[in-house]
Amino acid sequence: MFAYVIRRLFVGVIMLLVMSLVTFLLFFAGPLDPARFACGKNCSEAQQAQTSKALGFDKSPVVQWSDFVKGVVTGRQFPDDPALRKAAPKLVTDCPTGCLGYSVVSTSTVNKEFKEAIPVSVSIAIFAFIMWIIGGVLFGVIAALFKGRLLDRGIVGIALVFFAFPTFFIGQLFLQFVAIKWRVFEVPDYMSIAEGGIGAWAYNLLLPAFTLALFYMAGYVRMTRAFVLESMGEDYLRTARAKGVRQSRVLFKHALRAALTPLVTMAGLDFASLLGGAIITETVFNFNGLGKLAVVAVNTYDLPTLVGLVILLATFVILANIVVDILYAVIDPRVRVG
Amino acid sequence: MSLSESQLEVSPTPDEPKADDQPQSLEGLSPTKLAVRRFRKDRLSMIAFYVVAFVLVAAILAPIFTKIGIIDPISLNQDDKLIDPTLGGLPRGAAGGITWAHPLGIEPGTGRDVLSRLWYGVTFSLSISLAAAIVAIVVGTVLGIIAGFSGGLIDATVGRLIDLTLSFPQTLMLLALSSIFVAAIQQRTGLSTNPANAVYEIGVLGLFGWPAVARLIRGQVLSIREREFIEAAKLLGASPRRLYFKEILPNVWAPLLVSFTLITPQYVSAEAALSYLGVGIKPPTPTLGNILTDGVNYALTDFTYFLFPAIVIAVIVVSLNLFGDGVRDALDPKADR
């Protein structure tokens, strides 16, 4: 088991290295000078060259990537060019271990930007996750139990509708009608637990998280229904029923347990990718999470922030994959060997 | 699959055993015909099929109708009888200015006909989605067949490539790469903004969409590879290309068709979401995404203008999904038993 974990982690690290290298090639090997974007639109040639040196854009993408990896492992300093650091020692920014880059646009390290944004995204993700798992599994099981009847059709139909309307449309409906026009809720504005206590934190998260949860819930209702129906058709369930096991026990002890395993995998991966920010939902409700940060970075051509975000998010996804694989290995000994 | 095949043949045996490569006899039905019959029996799938067909025909007709002048999605109409300049160009009349001449109302600010814009928007949105789906399917199929058939090192390489592609955060990449790639495409090819945006959207959606297809096809190929007709073809000295595309490809069309119909609506939604984030084709060229994005600004003042594009998107996504589900169920030989 230990060997399996080590092997899986090793593969994960390699994946991360390759992924980050590809990211650097994608973003910095293009025909356009990233310094022109970083430096803004009214930027003289000299300023552009300066920016290029300060951020290390004058080096090849591969060298930039190796600098990045070094920064993650040991930390680094900005400006990137030693001569520039010497010329203006006061302007040097220290970026300690785990350094994900420096953004000229926000004149701070990328890590600092993330530090402010991560609690917002994580809060929305947790809140939405709880809603969609409870709702999705509950309605999915109900639909499966009433298969083919009106209740089943109603649930599946509503799920399909919420799946089909764009998330930003539903979010805007909530924001503009429920909050602004009808004033059922106050317009949500993120408040950390430290600022306003748990009550205010949860209250402000309700609408954004619900918007996000509806989309995922729609998918999970359909999946849960399918998995439960599939496992209810299995022979061992017929055996259990033939032996006289109570229907409720058949459902909860046998059918649900078998159906939940694949769901847990999906949920783990979906949650991990959500930690990196719900781009649409955060944009609709103007929450300054990682997703909103990405949108702002795209509009300001803030490439270091974008690269940092892509790599951070991919790390979440790769880690989640490893955790899920290890959990599988714990459950199923065959995986460890193969 | 042609759905117009005769349904009059009534076979007393609903379950003809698999007869893949046999010529069709009088009393037996080919798997395709059985599938078509199963599909026709499912009312919901048939409705979805008609809606999809209707949308496709409408999408094809839009450019023609624009040319003859039946619909006009582009030219401005600053007529004070239609829009109210004192209210910032909101349409006059109830429900966003709905009249016989403008059945879905008038676009606020510009006075353009909403029906025309939505209609042509369907054409652009569907073209992008279909093109991106084709890119994903083609790349996924080719890599899936090669990986599944060759095994060994090639299979492992494709497998790692799939893992790598899937580890990238999709929405973020679609958004982030646009800042560089659209400009790069313009610089390289000399295209103007909107064609470059379209090329970018199709390319990047396809680029991140192929892994799912490749996995699916690889799995199918693994079992086909062991069948006798492949061995026979190999013994006859068939080239790899012949094996891939003449022997294997015809045997995976069913899952391909299903994934094609299920990927396309995803891309319709993706186009809308990207538009909202400022990526993709910009007005005045209409797409469902950029019309709805504009509608967001008028949600409270001109609700129908906000609602209609969302409904069109939802109808397309739902019907394509139901159609895809129907095709999948119909092609599943276990479905009737």
XYZ file of C-alpha atoms in Angstrom:
675
model
C 0.000 0.000 0.000
C 2.796 2.383 0.959
C 4.599 1.637 -2.279
C 1.411 2.340 -4.198
C 0.989 5.744 -2.569
C 4.609 6.661 -3.287
C 4.296 5.555 -6.891
C 1.078 7.513 -7.351
C 2.593 10.656 -5.789
C 5.663 10.342 -7.989
C 3.509 10.137 -11.123
C 1.554 13.123 -9.822
C 4.674 15.256 -9.452
C 5.815 14.357 -12.963
C 2.366 15.246 -14.291
C 2.566 18.599 -12.539
C 5.968 19.352 -14.011
C 4.888 18.463 -17.545
C 1.611 20.317 -17.147
C 3.326 23.489 -15.945
C 5.873 23.281 -18.769
C 3.055 22.995 -21.317
C 1.355 25.963 -19.668
C 4.475 28.089 -20.037
C 4.881 27.048 -23.656
C 1.241 27.860 -24.368
C 1.379 31.270 -22.756
C 4.875 32.459 -23.528
C 5.952 30.815 -26.771
C 3.394 32.677 -28.867
C 4.360 35.309 -31.423
C 3.227 38.128 -29.159
C 5.375 39.849 -26.567
C 3.747 39.247 -23.179
C 5.523 42.326 -21.837
C 3.420 44.488 -24.126
C 0.330 43.184 -22.368
C 1.838 43.271 -18.902
C 3.003 46.839 -19.341
C -0.289 48.206 -20.566
C -1.435 49.833 -23.755
C 0.419 53.174 -23.657
C 3.850 51.791 -23.064
C 7.081 53.000 -24.622
C 9.646 50.627 -26.115
C 12.000 51.218 -23.200
C 9.319 50.552 -20.611
C 8.376 47.427 -22.466
C 11.957 46.171 -22.432
C 12.174 47.003 -18.744
C 8.990 45.077 -17.972
C 10.261 42.213 -20.043
C 13.456 42.071 -17.976
C 11.667 42.575 -14.674
C 9.386 39.612 -15.282
C 11.941 37.471 -17.070
C 9.921 37.502 -20.307
C 13.174 38.064 -22.222
C 14.195 34.483 -21.475
C 12.964 31.451 -23.370
C 9.754 29.828 -22.084
C 11.670 26.779 -20.888
C 14.070 28.911 -18.823
C 11.106 30.860 -17.451
C 9.513 27.592 -16.508
C 12.602 26.353 -14.697
C 12.772 29.687 -12.840
C 9.137 29.162 -11.887
C 9.793 25.657 -10.590
C 12.798 26.956 -8.640
C 10.562 29.668 -7.203
C 8.032 27.095 -6.062
C 10.711 25.005 -4.374
C 13.039 27.640 -2.900
C 11.343 31.001 -3.451
C 12.660 33.837 -5.630
C 12.881 37.594 -5.880
C 11.345 40.116 -8.286
C 12.411 41.855 -10.484
C 13.797 38.800 -12.115
C 16.904 40.495 -13.542
C 19.779 40.808 -10.969
C 20.931 44.142 -12.457
C 17.488 45.655 -11.914
C 17.413 44.371 -8.354
C 20.757 45.998 -7.682
C 19.657 49.272 -9.230
C 16.597 49.629 -7.029
C 16.918 47.474 -3.922
C 13.892 49.123 -2.350
C 11.592 47.872 -5.074
C 12.613 44.247 -4.718
C 9.741 41.954 -3.801
C 10.533 38.801 -1.939
C 8.508 35.797 -2.927
C 9.080 32.935 -0.480
C 8.841 29.187 -1.126
C 5.725 28.281 -3.045
C 6.137 31.355 -5.216
C 3.690 31.361 -8.122
C 4.909 34.527 -9.819
C 4.618 38.288 -9.731
C 1.842 40.342 -11.256
C 2.785 43.753 -12.623
C -0.851 44.684 -12.956
C -1.597 44.332 -9.250
C 2.041 45.044 -8.237
C 2.103 42.151 -5.824
C 3.043 38.504 -5.844
C 0.505 36.169 -7.350
C 0.394 34.289 -4.049
C -0.853 37.404 -2.273
C -3.680 37.775 -4.783
C -4.625 34.135 -4.289
C -4.530 34.410 -0.525
C -7.327 36.984 -0.611
C -9.362 35.124 -3.203
C -9.106 31.541 -1.975
C -11.412 31.875 1.085
C -14.183 33.242 -1.158
C -13.938 30.416 -3.668
C -13.585 27.738 -1.011
C -16.633 29.070 0.861
C -18.807 28.978 -2.242
C -17.495 25.533 -3.142
C -18.205 24.036 0.288
C -21.655 25.578 0.517
C -22.632 24.534 -2.999
C -21.164 21.068 -2.501
C -23.313 20.403 0.567
C -26.446 21.593 -1.244
C -25.920 19.670 -4.441
C -24.890 16.408 -2.779
C -27.886 16.375 -0.444
C -30.319 17.547 -3.126
C -28.844 15.453 -5.915
C -28.749 12.171 -4.006
C -32.131 12.719 -2.351
C -34.020 13.559 -5.549
C -32.071 10.947 -7.502
C -33.081 8.183 -5.082
C -36.702 9.378 -5.025
C -36.785 9.407 -8.822
C -35.325 5.900 -8.951
C -37.858 4.596 -6.426
C -40.748 6.020 -8.434
C -39.301 5.060 -11.782
C -41.591 5.799 -14.718
C -44.203 7.536 -12.594
C -45.139 11.180 -12.541
C -42.821 12.055 -9.655
C -39.843 10.514 -11.449
C -40.639 12.327 -14.680
C -41.140 15.592 -12.856
C -37.796 15.376 -11.069
C -35.873 14.294 -14.148
C -37.578 16.969 -16.239
C -36.824 19.774 -13.792
C -33.234 18.572 -13.513
C -32.876 18.683 -17.286
C -34.255 22.231 -17.383
C -31.765 23.483 -14.794
C -29.023 21.713 -16.674
C -30.038 23.349 -19.946
C -30.370 26.996 -18.945
C -26.994 28.729 -18.777
C -25.720 29.144 -15.216
C -25.263 32.867 -15.666
C -28.903 33.207 -16.729
C -30.115 31.472 -13.564
C -27.657 33.453 -11.471
C -28.822 36.731 -12.988
C -32.452 35.740 -12.372
C -31.659 35.260 -8.693
C -29.560 38.389 -8.468
C -31.764 40.787 -10.416
C -35.187 39.485 -9.428
C -34.955 37.680 -6.104
C -32.410 40.079 -4.626
C -32.731 43.437 -6.403
C -36.350 43.621 -7.495
C -38.291 41.570 -4.966
C -35.817 42.106 -2.121
C -36.315 38.601 -0.761
C -32.600 38.617 -0.069
C -30.166 41.413 0.292
C -27.760 41.620 -2.613
C -25.071 39.112 -1.669
C -21.667 40.506 -0.866
C -19.017 38.180 0.493
C -18.301 38.602 4.191
C -15.726 36.481 5.954
C -16.578 34.743 9.207
C -14.140 37.062 11.002
C -15.996 40.127 9.714
C -19.613 39.216 10.229
C -19.818 35.885 12.021
C -21.088 32.600 10.642
C -24.626 33.900 10.120
C -23.685 36.741 7.788
C -21.145 34.549 6.002
C -23.728 31.877 5.254
C -26.459 34.383 4.381
C -24.344 36.048 1.729
C -23.276 32.747 0.267
C -26.780 31.372 -0.059
C -27.708 32.711 -3.505
C -24.362 32.203 -5.254
C -23.953 28.718 -3.807
C -27.520 27.802 -4.733
C -26.967 28.991 -8.314
C -23.908 26.830 -8.594
C -25.499 23.904 -6.769
C -28.517 23.837 -9.114
C -26.342 23.137 -12.122
C -24.420 20.330 -10.409
C -27.543 19.010 -8.704
C -29.159 18.511 -12.098
C -26.311 16.238 -13.152
C -26.181 14.378 -9.847
C -29.920 13.682 -9.832
C -29.597 11.968 -13.196
C -26.463 10.077 -12.183
C -27.800 8.936 -8.816
C -31.010 7.776 -10.455
C -29.101 5.807 -13.068
C -26.706 4.230 -10.550
C -29.469 3.260 -8.126
C -31.582 1.762 -10.917
C -28.572 -0.140 -12.170
C -27.713 -1.567 -8.784
C -31.373 -2.384 -8.071
C -31.295 -4.671 -11.080
C -28.394 -6.691 -9.657
C -28.920 -10.308 -8.690
C -27.777 -9.924 -5.117
C -30.561 -7.453 -4.469
C -33.141 -9.890 -5.781
C -31.613 -12.480 -3.483
C -31.839 -10.123 -0.541
C -35.465 -9.384 -1.309
C -36.239 -13.079 -1.810
C -34.760 -13.762 1.593
C -37.306 -11.379 3.039
C -35.070 -8.433 3.810
C -37.134 -5.317 4.343
C -37.416 -3.000 1.317
C -35.932 -0.011 3.162
C -32.967 -2.087 4.254
C -32.450 -3.387 0.709
C -32.418 0.170 -0.515
C -30.183 1.803 2.042
C -27.873 -1.052 2.949
C -27.359 -2.546 -0.481
C -28.531 -0.519 -3.446
C -27.429 2.896 -2.219
C -24.074 1.730 -1.006
C -23.218 0.250 -4.381
C -24.520 3.310 -6.172
C -22.644 5.784 -4.005
C -19.124 4.601 -4.794
C -18.944 6.056 -8.310
C -20.776 9.157 -7.045
C -18.131 9.782 -4.404
C -15.441 9.719 -7.075
C -17.285 12.208 -9.244
C -18.079 14.432 -6.311
C -14.454 14.502 -5.163
C -13.206 15.571 -8.575
C -15.972 18.136 -9.094
C -15.322 19.634 -5.675
C -11.599 19.859 -6.329
C -12.055 21.713 -9.591
C -14.543 24.055 -7.929
C -11.970 25.000 -5.290
C -10.241 26.823 -8.101
C -13.150 29.173 -8.417
C -16.576 29.131 -9.986
C -15.805 31.565 -12.782
C -19.366 32.255 -13.930
C -21.029 32.368 -10.524
C -18.361 34.612 -9.033
C -18.655 36.944 -12.011
C -22.456 37.121 -11.754
C -22.460 37.928 -8.035
C -19.249 39.918 -8.180
C -17.507 37.832 -5.534
C -13.753 38.347 -5.584
C -12.761 34.701 -5.654
C -10.284 32.919 -7.873
C -12.748 32.748 -10.742
C -13.330 36.494 -10.755
C -9.587 36.983 -10.455
C -9.180 34.967 -13.656
C -11.678 37.132 -15.525
C -9.954 40.312 -14.352
C -6.551 38.879 -15.282
C -7.764 38.062 -18.796
C -9.098 41.574 -19.272
C -5.845 43.145 -18.062
C -3.590 40.641 -19.878
C -2.097 39.675 -16.533
C -0.289 36.577 -17.779
C 1.645 35.714 -14.576
C -1.606 35.597 -12.618
C -3.230 33.415 -15.282
C -0.301 31.011 -15.391
C -0.292 30.823 -11.592
C -4.033 30.137 -11.562
C -3.864 27.426 -14.203
C -1.070 25.671 -12.333
C -2.780 26.031 -8.947
C -6.013 24.605 -10.298
C -4.328 21.747 -12.090
C -2.565 20.940 -8.825
C -5.948 20.696 -7.095
C -7.261 18.388 -9.800
C -4.172 16.173 -9.867
C -4.147 15.941 -6.053
C -7.845 15.072 -5.984
C -7.213 12.353 -8.545
C -4.461 10.903 -6.374
C -6.671 10.990 -3.264
C -9.506 9.281 -5.128
C -7.131 6.639 -6.504
C -5.710 5.962 -3.054
C -9.211 5.688 -1.574
C -10.031 3.209 -4.308
C -6.918 1.228 -3.481
C -8.017 1.128 0.156
C -11.462 -0.145 -0.857
C -10.359 -2.465 -3.629
C -7.105 -4.423 -3.128
C -6.941 -5.350 -6.827
C -6.018 -1.768 -7.728
C -2.853 -1.790 -5.628
C -1.284 -4.614 -7.584
C -2.211 -3.516 -11.081
C -28.534 6.671 -39.565
C -31.460 7.279 -41.806
C -34.697 7.448 -39.944
C -36.818 7.250 -43.042
C -36.240 3.530 -43.442
C -39.395 1.506 -43.691
C -41.100 0.719 -40.455
C -43.717 -1.442 -42.143
C -41.750 -4.627 -41.841
C -43.195 -6.259 -38.795
C -41.005 -9.024 -37.586
C -42.485 -11.541 -35.174
C -39.090 -11.902 -33.498
C -38.112 -8.676 -31.765
C -34.702 -9.973 -30.792
C -32.720 -10.995 -33.779
C -29.349 -12.145 -32.505
C -26.428 -9.969 -33.532
C -26.071 -10.215 -37.266
C -23.389 -7.646 -37.861
C -21.793 -8.852 -41.025
C -24.495 -11.050 -42.475
C -26.574 -9.935 -45.392
C -30.046 -9.137 -44.262
C -32.540 -11.916 -44.762
C -36.260 -11.508 -45.326
C -37.487 -12.238 -41.823
C -34.564 -10.730 -39.908
C -33.885 -7.052 -39.301
C -30.464 -5.486 -39.264
C -29.311 -4.004 -35.946
C -29.703 -0.556 -37.476
C -33.314 -1.203 -38.395
C -33.997 -2.608 -34.957
C -32.475 0.496 -33.442
C -34.562 2.751 -35.652
C -37.683 0.856 -34.632
C -36.827 1.135 -30.963
C -36.153 4.830 -31.423
C -39.483 5.383 -33.167
C -41.345 3.688 -30.348
C -39.984 6.191 -27.828
C -42.267 9.203 -28.019
C -40.002 11.603 -26.150
C -37.025 10.778 -28.372
C -39.130 11.294 -31.468
C -40.236 14.720 -30.259
C -36.612 15.559 -29.542
C -35.684 14.351 -33.022
C -38.273 16.599 -34.656
C -37.126 19.598 -32.615
C -33.495 18.952 -33.529
C -34.428 18.570 -37.187
C -36.463 21.777 -37.045
C -33.599 23.696 -35.446
C -31.126 22.372 -38.019
C -33.362 23.319 -40.947
C -33.921 26.751 -39.439
C -30.178 27.196 -38.969
C -29.521 26.320 -42.594
C -32.286 28.597 -43.840
C -31.185 31.666 -41.851
C -28.437 32.863 -44.229
C -30.712 32.286 -47.234
C -33.607 34.153 -45.643
C -31.277 36.998 -44.747
C -30.128 37.223 -48.314
C -33.644 37.417 -49.708
C -34.544 39.899 -46.989
C -37.098 37.914 -45.021
C -35.079 38.349 -41.822
C -32.646 41.111 -41.057
C -30.382 40.562 -38.064
C -27.817 43.281 -38.740
C -29.121 46.642 -39.919
C -30.027 49.200 -37.251
C -33.499 50.582 -36.995
C -33.536 53.844 -35.062
C -37.231 54.411 -35.620
C -38.798 56.440 -32.816
C -42.018 54.540 -33.341
C -40.271 51.328 -32.343
C -37.865 52.368 -29.642
C -38.141 55.132 -27.086
C -35.041 57.336 -27.085
C -36.080 58.990 -23.825
C -35.871 55.616 -22.077
C -32.415 54.783 -23.403
C -33.753 53.030 -26.468
C -36.141 50.612 -24.786
C -38.718 49.216 -27.183
C -42.160 50.785 -27.149
C -45.162 48.603 -26.497
C -45.805 45.614 -24.293
C -43.380 42.728 -23.717
C -40.334 44.188 -25.418
C -42.207 45.572 -28.410
C -43.873 42.394 -29.610
C -45.967 42.987 -32.742
C -46.852 40.961 -35.832
C -43.897 42.478 -37.618
C -41.577 41.650 -34.731
C -42.946 38.454 -33.125
C -40.236 38.289 -30.454
C -39.890 42.008 -29.940
C -37.202 44.530 -30.684
C -33.641 44.764 -29.479
C -33.271 47.646 -27.023
C -31.000 50.439 -28.197
C -30.612 49.295 -31.778
C -34.164 48.514 -32.836
C -33.141 45.302 -34.556
C -35.632 42.464 -34.819
C -35.054 39.939 -32.007
C -36.437 36.989 -33.968
C -34.022 37.650 -36.831
C -31.103 37.929 -34.465
C -32.000 34.779 -32.546
C -32.606 32.895 -35.749
C -29.261 33.836 -37.226
C -27.711 33.394 -33.775
C -28.784 29.747 -33.839
C -26.892 29.380 -37.107
C -23.675 30.833 -35.713
C -23.895 29.070 -32.342
C -24.689 25.721 -33.923
C -21.957 26.097 -36.542
C -19.377 26.725 -33.863
C -20.655 23.916 -31.656
C -20.888 21.411 -34.487
C -17.453 22.329 -35.824
C -15.906 22.036 -32.359
C -17.683 18.718 -31.802
C -16.334 17.465 -35.137
C -12.792 18.483 -34.139
C -13.156 16.674 -30.803
C -14.669 13.577 -32.431
C -12.100 13.349 -35.227
C -9.058 13.845 -32.987
C -10.518 11.583 -30.290
C -11.437 8.838 -32.752
C -8.100 8.793 -34.550
C -6.097 8.768 -31.312
C -8.516 6.331 -29.651
C -8.324 3.834 -32.508
C -4.538 4.074 -32.770
C -4.079 3.755 -28.996
C -6.517 0.889 -28.601
C -5.225 -1.008 -31.582
C -1.483 -0.583 -31.132
C -1.312 -1.013 -27.363
C 2.082 -0.867 -25.675
C 4.072 2.330 -25.773
C 1.745 4.195 -28.138
C -1.259 3.361 -25.981
C 0.586 4.523 -22.857
C 1.627 7.778 -24.545
C -1.907 8.571 -25.652
C -3.101 7.653 -22.163
C -0.709 10.153 -20.584
C -1.716 12.767 -23.153
C -5.347 12.250 -22.125
C -4.449 12.587 -18.425
C -2.460 15.722 -19.168
C -5.264 17.347 -21.155
C -7.819 16.495 -18.494
C -5.671 17.971 -15.724
C -6.016 21.438 -17.229
C -8.909 23.443 -15.795
C -11.129 23.665 -18.860
C -13.177 26.816 -18.402
C -10.176 28.718 -17.130
C -8.058 27.623 -20.091
C -10.764 28.577 -22.595
C -10.916 31.978 -20.968
C -7.212 32.520 -20.319
C -5.834 31.376 -23.663
C -8.166 33.734 -25.503
C -6.065 36.700 -24.371
C -3.112 35.413 -26.373
C -4.413 33.094 -29.017
C -7.057 35.268 -30.645
C -4.462 37.978 -31.241
C -1.958 35.360 -32.417
C -4.473 33.865 -34.855
C -5.188 37.316 -36.229
C -1.490 38.048 -36.625
C -0.737 34.747 -38.306
C -3.684 34.464 -40.667
C -4.786 38.055 -41.129
C -8.361 37.196 -40.170
C -10.519 39.927 -38.689
C -11.673 39.775 -35.068
C -14.812 37.663 -35.316
C -13.514 34.944 -37.646
C -10.425 34.714 -35.431
C -12.676 34.400 -32.383
C -14.634 31.636 -34.105
C -11.466 29.761 -35.068
C -10.202 30.097 -31.503
C -13.442 28.827 -29.972
C -13.709 25.852 -32.302
C -10.049 24.944 -31.882
C -9.869 25.232 -28.128
C -13.215 23.560 -27.417
C -12.155 20.682 -29.653
C -8.683 20.560 -28.143
C -10.074 20.071 -24.641
C -12.968 17.875 -25.762
C -11.193 14.994 -27.493
C -9.984 13.018 -24.428
C -13.455 11.793 -23.481
C -14.025 10.553 -27.043
C -10.573 8.948 -27.217
C -11.190 7.039 -23.973
C -14.549 5.791 -25.170
C -13.271 4.690 -28.569
C -10.157 3.089 -27.127
C -12.333 0.930 -24.887
C -14.457 -0.168 -27.859
C -11.418 -0.884 -30.015
C -9.867 -3.080 -27.328
C -12.708 -5.573 -27.734
C -13.046 -5.248 -31.520
C -9.329 -5.876 -31.922
C -9.736 -9.478 -30.779
C -12.508 -10.328 -33.265
C -11.917 -12.745 -36.127
C -12.477 -10.348 -39.001
C -9.567 -8.233 -37.805
C -7.360 -11.301 -37.752
C -8.558 -12.188 -41.247
C -7.790 -8.694 -42.512
C -4.345 -8.840 -40.940
C -3.646 -12.208 -42.564
C -4.695 -10.802 -45.912
C -1.994 -8.179 -45.461
C -4.142 -5.144 -44.752
C -2.197 -1.977 -44.026
C -2.598 -0.315 -40.619
C -4.539 2.503 -42.222
C -6.972 0.050 -43.779
C -7.331 -1.741 -40.464
C -8.010 1.494 -38.607
C -10.420 3.149 -40.950
C -11.991 0.368 -43.042
C -12.233 -2.420 -40.495
C -12.504 -0.741 -37.101
C -14.108 2.616 -37.768
C -17.379 1.203 -39.171
C -17.749 -0.764 -35.940
C -17.565 2.210 -33.616
C -19.980 4.534 -35.372
C -22.738 3.921 -32.845
C -20.891 5.266 -29.780
C -19.488 8.033 -31.987
C -22.952 9.143 -33.030
C -24.087 9.157 -29.408
C -21.116 11.158 -28.162
C -21.468 13.585 -31.053
C -25.083 14.337 -30.144
C -24.165 14.685 -26.475
C -21.049 16.846 -26.977
C -22.733 19.368 -29.275
C -25.175 20.733 -26.657
C -22.287 21.068 -24.199
C -20.604 23.356 -26.677
C -23.777 25.362 -27.225
C -23.766 26.028 -23.477
C -20.031 26.681 -23.516
C -20.401 29.252 -26.278
C -22.993 31.087 -24.193
C -20.873 30.965 -21.035
C -17.766 32.159 -22.875
C -19.720 35.018 -24.431
C -20.772 36.093 -20.975
C -17.114 36.158 -19.955
C -16.259 38.283 -22.981
C -14.733 35.546 -25.142
C -16.015 34.618 -28.577
C -17.911 36.240 -31.411
C -18.866 39.852 -30.753
C -21.958 41.761 -31.918
C -23.218 42.813 -34.407
C -22.702 39.207 -35.536
C -25.344 37.408 -33.480
C -24.745 34.253 -31.463
C -27.098 32.903 -28.822
C -24.419 33.636 -26.249
C -23.816 37.261 -27.112
C -27.541 38.030 -27.455
C -28.212 36.582 -23.996
C -25.200 38.415 -22.600
C -26.639 41.661 -23.931
C -30.021 40.678 -22.527
C -28.548 40.484 -19.025
C -28.296 44.289 -19.057
C -32.034 44.548 -19.689
C -33.272 41.776 -17.383
C -35.330 44.178 -15.289
C -36.387 46.638 -17.985
C -37.019 44.336 -20.957
C -37.577 40.877 -19.551
C -38.551 39.130 -22.780
C -35.297 40.206 -24.432
C -33.481 38.510 -21.538
C -35.727 35.445 -21.506
C -36.035 34.468 -25.184
C -32.367 33.734 -25.952
C -32.137 31.677 -22.752
C -35.180 29.655 -23.817
C -33.740 29.049 -27.270
C -30.484 27.814 -25.724
C -32.383 25.600 -23.271
C -34.591 24.111 -26.006
C -31.564 23.269 -28.154
C -29.639 21.777 -25.239
C -32.593 19.741 -23.963
C -33.627 18.417 -27.369
C -30.081 17.435 -28.343
C -29.592 15.708 -24.994
C -32.882 13.816 -25.231
C -32.115 12.911 -28.831
C -28.677 11.620 -27.821
C -30.128 9.636 -24.922
C -32.757 8.204 -27.242
C -30.170 7.146 -29.799
C -28.080 5.544 -27.070
C -31.024 3.596 -25.678
C -32.133 2.564 -29.143
C -28.675 1.267 -30.013
C -28.442 -0.691 -26.777
C -29.399 -4.268 -27.651
C -30.330 -4.923 -24.031
C -32.985 -2.210 -24.047
C -35.914 -4.386 -25.135
C -35.265 -7.392 -22.999
